[in-house]
mmCIF file of C-alpha atoms in Angstrom:
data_model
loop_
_atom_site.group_PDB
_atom_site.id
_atom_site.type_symbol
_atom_site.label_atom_id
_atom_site.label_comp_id
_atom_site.label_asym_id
_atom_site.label_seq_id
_atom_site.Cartn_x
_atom_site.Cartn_y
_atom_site.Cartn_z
ATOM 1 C CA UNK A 242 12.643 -181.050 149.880
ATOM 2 C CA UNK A 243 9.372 -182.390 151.426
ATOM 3 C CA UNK A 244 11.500 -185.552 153.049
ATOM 4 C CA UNK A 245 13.586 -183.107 154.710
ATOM 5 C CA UNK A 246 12.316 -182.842 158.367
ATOM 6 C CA UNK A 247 11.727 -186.983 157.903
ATOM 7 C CA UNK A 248 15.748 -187.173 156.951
ATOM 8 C CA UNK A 249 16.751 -185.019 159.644
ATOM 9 C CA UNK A 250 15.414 -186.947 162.354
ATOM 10 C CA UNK A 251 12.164 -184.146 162.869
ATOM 11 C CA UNK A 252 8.764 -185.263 163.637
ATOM 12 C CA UNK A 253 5.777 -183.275 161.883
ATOM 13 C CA UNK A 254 4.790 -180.751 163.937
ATOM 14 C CA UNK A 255 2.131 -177.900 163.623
ATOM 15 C CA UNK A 256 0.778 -175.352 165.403
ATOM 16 C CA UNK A 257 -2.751 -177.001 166.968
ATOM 17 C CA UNK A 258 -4.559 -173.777 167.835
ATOM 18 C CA UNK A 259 -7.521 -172.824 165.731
ATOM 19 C CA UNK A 260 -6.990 -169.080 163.419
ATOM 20 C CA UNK A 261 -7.978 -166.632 165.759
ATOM 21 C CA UNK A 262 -11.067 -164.343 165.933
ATOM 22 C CA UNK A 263 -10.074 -161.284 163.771
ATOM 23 C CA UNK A 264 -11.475 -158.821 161.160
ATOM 24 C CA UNK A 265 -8.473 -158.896 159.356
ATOM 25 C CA UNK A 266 -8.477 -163.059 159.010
ATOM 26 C CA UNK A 267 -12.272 -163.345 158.638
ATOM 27 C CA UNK A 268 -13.397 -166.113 155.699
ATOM 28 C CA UNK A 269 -9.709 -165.898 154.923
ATOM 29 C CA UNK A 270 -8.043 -169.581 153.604
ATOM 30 C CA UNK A 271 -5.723 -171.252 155.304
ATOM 31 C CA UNK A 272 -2.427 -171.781 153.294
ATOM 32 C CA UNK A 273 -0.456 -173.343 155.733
ATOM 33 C CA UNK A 274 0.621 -174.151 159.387
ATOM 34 C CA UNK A 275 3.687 -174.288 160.932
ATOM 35 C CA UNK A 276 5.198 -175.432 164.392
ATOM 36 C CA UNK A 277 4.266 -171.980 166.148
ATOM 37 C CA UNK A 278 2.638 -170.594 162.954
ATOM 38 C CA UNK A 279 -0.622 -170.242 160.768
ATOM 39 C CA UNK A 280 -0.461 -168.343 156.963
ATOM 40 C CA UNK A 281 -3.565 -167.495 155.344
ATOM 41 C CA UNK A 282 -3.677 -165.648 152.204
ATOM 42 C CA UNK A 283 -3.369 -162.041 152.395
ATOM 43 C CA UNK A 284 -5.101 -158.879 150.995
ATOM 44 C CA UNK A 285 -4.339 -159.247 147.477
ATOM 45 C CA UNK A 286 -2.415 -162.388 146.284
ATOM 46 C CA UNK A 287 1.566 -161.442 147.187
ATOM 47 C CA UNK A 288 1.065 -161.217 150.632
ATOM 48 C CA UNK A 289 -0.201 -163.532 153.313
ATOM 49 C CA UNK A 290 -1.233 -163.103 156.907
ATOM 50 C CA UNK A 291 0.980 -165.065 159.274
ATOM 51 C CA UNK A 292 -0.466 -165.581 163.387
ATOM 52 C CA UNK A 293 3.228 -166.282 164.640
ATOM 53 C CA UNK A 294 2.653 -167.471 167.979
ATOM 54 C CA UNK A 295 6.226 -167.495 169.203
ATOM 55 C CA UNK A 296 8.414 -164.773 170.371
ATOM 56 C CA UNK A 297 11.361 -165.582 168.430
ATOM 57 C CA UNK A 298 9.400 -165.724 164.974
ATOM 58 C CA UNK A 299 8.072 -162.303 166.032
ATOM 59 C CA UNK A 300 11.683 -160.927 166.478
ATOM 60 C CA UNK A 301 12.665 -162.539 163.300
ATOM 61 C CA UNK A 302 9.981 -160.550 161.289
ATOM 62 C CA UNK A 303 9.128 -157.347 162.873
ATOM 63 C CA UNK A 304 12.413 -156.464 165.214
ATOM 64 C CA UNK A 305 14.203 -152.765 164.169
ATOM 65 C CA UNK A 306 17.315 -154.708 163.967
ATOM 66 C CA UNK A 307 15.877 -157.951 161.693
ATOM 67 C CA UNK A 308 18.351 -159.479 159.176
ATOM 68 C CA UNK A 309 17.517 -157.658 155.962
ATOM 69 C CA UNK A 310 18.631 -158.287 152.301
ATOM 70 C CA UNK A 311 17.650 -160.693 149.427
ATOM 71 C CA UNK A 312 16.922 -163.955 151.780
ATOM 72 C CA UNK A 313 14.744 -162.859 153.874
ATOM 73 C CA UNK A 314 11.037 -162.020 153.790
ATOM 74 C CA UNK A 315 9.469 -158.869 152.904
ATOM 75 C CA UNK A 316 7.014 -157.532 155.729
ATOM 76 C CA UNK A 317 4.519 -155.019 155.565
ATOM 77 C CA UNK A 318 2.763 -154.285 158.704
ATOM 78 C CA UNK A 319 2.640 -155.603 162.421
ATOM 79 C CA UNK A 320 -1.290 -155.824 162.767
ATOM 80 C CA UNK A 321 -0.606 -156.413 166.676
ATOM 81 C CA UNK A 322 -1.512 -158.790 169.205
ATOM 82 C CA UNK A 323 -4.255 -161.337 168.981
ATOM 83 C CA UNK A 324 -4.367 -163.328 172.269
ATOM 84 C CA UNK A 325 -2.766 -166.293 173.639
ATOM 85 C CA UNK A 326 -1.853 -169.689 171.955
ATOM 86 C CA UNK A 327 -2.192 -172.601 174.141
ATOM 87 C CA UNK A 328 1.870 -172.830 173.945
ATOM 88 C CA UNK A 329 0.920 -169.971 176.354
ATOM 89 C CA UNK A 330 3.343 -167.465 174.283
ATOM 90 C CA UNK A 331 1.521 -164.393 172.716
ATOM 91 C CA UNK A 332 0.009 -165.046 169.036
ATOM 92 C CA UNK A 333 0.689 -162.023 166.748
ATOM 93 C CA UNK A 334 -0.792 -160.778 163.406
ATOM 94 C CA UNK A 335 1.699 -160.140 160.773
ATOM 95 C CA UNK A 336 1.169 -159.370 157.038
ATOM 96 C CA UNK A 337 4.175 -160.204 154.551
ATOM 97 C CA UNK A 338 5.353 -161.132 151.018
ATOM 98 C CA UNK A 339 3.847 -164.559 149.787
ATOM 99 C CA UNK A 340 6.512 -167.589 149.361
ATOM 100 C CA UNK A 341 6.510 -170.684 147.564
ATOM 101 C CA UNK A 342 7.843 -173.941 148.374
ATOM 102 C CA UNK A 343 11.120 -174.968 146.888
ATOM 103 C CA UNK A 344 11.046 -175.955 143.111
ATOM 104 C CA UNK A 345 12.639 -179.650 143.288
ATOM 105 C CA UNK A 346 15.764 -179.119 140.882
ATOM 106 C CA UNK A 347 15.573 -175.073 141.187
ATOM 107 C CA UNK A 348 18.359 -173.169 141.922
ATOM 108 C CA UNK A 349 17.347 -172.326 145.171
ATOM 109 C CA UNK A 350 16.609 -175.828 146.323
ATOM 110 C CA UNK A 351 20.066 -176.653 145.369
ATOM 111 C CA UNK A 352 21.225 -174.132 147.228
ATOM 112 C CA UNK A 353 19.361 -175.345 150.026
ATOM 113 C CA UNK A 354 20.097 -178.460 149.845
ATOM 114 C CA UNK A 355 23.638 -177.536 149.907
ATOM 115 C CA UNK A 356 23.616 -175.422 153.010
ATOM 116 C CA UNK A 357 21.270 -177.937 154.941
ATOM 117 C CA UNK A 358 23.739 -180.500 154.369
ATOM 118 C CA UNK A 359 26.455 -179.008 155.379
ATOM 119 C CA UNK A 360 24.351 -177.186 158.547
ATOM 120 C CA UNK A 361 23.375 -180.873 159.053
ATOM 121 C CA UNK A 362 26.972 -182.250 159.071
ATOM 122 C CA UNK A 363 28.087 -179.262 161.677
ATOM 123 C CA UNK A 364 25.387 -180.317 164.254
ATOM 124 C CA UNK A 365 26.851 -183.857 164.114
ATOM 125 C CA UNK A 366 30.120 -182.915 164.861
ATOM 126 C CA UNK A 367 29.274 -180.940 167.274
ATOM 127 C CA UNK A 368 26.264 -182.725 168.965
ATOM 128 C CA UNK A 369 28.353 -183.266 171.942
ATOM 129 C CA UNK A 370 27.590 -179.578 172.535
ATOM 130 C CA UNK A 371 23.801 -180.023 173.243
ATOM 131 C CA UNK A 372 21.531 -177.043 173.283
ATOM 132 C CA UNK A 373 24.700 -175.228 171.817
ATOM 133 C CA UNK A 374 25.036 -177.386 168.538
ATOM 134 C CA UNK A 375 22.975 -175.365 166.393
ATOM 135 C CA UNK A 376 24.856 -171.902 166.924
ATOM 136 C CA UNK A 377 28.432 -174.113 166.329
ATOM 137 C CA UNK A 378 27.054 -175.794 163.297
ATOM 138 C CA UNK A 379 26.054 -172.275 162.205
ATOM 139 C CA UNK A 380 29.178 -170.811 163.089
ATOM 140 C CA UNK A 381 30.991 -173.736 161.321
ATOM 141 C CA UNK A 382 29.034 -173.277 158.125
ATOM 142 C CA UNK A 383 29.580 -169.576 157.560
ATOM 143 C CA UNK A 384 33.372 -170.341 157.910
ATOM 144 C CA UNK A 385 33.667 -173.392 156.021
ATOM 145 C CA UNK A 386 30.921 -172.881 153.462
ATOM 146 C CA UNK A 387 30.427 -176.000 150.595
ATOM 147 C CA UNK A 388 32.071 -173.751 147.904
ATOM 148 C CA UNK A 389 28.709 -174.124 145.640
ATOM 149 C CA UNK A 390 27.099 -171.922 147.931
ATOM 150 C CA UNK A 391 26.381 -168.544 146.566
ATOM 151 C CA UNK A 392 28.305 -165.109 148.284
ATOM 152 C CA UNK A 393 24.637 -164.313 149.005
ATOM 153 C CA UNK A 394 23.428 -167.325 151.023
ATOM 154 C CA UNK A 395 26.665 -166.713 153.018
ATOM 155 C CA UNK A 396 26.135 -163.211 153.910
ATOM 156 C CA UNK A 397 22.673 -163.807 154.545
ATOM 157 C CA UNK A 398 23.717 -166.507 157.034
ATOM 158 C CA UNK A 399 26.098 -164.005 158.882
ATOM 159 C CA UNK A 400 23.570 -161.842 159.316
ATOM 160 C CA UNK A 401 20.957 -164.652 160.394
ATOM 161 C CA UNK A 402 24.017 -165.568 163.275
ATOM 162 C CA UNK A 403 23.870 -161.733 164.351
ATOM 163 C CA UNK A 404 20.496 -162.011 164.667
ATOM 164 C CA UNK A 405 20.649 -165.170 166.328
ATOM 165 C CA UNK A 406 23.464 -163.974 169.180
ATOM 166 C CA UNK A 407 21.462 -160.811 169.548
ATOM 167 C CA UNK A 408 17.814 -162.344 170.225
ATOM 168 C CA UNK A 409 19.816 -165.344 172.025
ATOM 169 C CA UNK A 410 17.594 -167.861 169.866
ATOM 170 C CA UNK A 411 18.397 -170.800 167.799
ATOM 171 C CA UNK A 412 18.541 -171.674 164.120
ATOM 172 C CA UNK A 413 16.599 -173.954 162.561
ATOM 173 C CA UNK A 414 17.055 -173.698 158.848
ATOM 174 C CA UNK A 415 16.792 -178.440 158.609
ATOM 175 C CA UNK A 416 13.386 -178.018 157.422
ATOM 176 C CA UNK A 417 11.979 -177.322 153.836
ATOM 177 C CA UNK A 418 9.005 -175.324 154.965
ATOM 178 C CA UNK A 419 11.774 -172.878 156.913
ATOM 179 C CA UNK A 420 13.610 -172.393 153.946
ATOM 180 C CA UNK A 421 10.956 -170.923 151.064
ATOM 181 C CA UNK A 422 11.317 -169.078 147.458
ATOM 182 C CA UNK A 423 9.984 -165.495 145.932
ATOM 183 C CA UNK A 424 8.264 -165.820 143.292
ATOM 184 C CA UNK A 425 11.563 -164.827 141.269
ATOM 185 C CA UNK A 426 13.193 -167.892 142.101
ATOM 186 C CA UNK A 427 15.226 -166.287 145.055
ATOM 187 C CA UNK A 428 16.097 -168.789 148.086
ATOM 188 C CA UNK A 429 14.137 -167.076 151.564
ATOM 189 C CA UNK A 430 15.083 -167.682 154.823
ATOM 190 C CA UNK A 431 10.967 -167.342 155.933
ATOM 191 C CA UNK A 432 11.443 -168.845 159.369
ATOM 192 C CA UNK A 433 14.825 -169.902 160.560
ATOM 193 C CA UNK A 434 14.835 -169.105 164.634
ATOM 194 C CA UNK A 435 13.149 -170.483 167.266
ATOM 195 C CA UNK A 436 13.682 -170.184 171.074
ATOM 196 C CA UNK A 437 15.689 -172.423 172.861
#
């Protein structure tokens, strides 16, 4: 799963900003950085704290109407607003369930593997599309999905799409660390929007 942003034609991006001044983060390890994201480990050792810097990621986690169910993160509190990334979007603090990179040959990387594939193939055929190739490919996948893909993955992708047409963002679900595991083996969706 680690080639998987190389494969797709995605550079290596993270999040440049140093963690922010707050009590909550204070002598707190880094774990990991994202595009628009920084997760450093948490209050006791299944959750993390996660600065999401963009809007979309902060819909995706803390919304009323979030996609809910098996596949997608657990989160326990909004700790608020903690100034402005140099993206110029507002950084937030939010504390949630830890996740663990795919287990090459697990279940859930299958699975993943599976639905990036076929997500993959969709934006292709529709890449004349632009902007718009993503939601297609989306769409396309939920009705045509690779018939090793679990009833759960598939409803949890329908709901990802509502979420998606609601918050008029865009999915992103090409790149390993997007796509993450509980610790009981279960395939997450931990960060699968982004703005458009």
């Amino acid at each position: 799963m680690a080639y998987s942003r190389e494969r797709f034609g995605r550079s290596e991006l993270v999040f440049p900003d140093p963690v922010p001044d707050h009590p909550l983060l204070v002598g707190r390890p880094e774990i990991a950085r994202g595009e628009y994201s920084i997760v450093l480990h948490g209050p006791v050792p299944e959750r993390v704290f996660k600065v999401v810097s963009s809007p979309a990621d902060h819909f995706f986690l803390t919304a009323d109407d979030r996609p809910d169910g098996p596949h997608f993160p657990r989160v326990y509190a909004d700790h608020g607003v903690l100034g402005r990334a140099s993206t110029g979007y507002v950084m937030h603090l939010v504390e949630l369930e830890r996740l663990e990179p795919l287990a090459p040959g697990s279940a859930a990387a299958r699975d993943a593997e599976c639905m990036m594939s076929a997500y993959w193939s969709g934006c292709q055929q529709f890449a004349r599309l632009g902007d718009e190739m993503g939601r297609m490919a989306l769409y396309h996948l939920i009705d045509n999905p690779p018939p090793a893909l679990p009833p759960s993955v598939i409803s949890a992708l329908v709901a990802l799409s509502n979420f998606i047409e609601n918050y008029q963002v865009r999915p992103d679900i090409l790149s390993a660390g997007n796509l993450m595991a509980r610790g009981d083996g279960t395939l997450v969706f931990s960060d699968p929007v982004f703005l458009g």
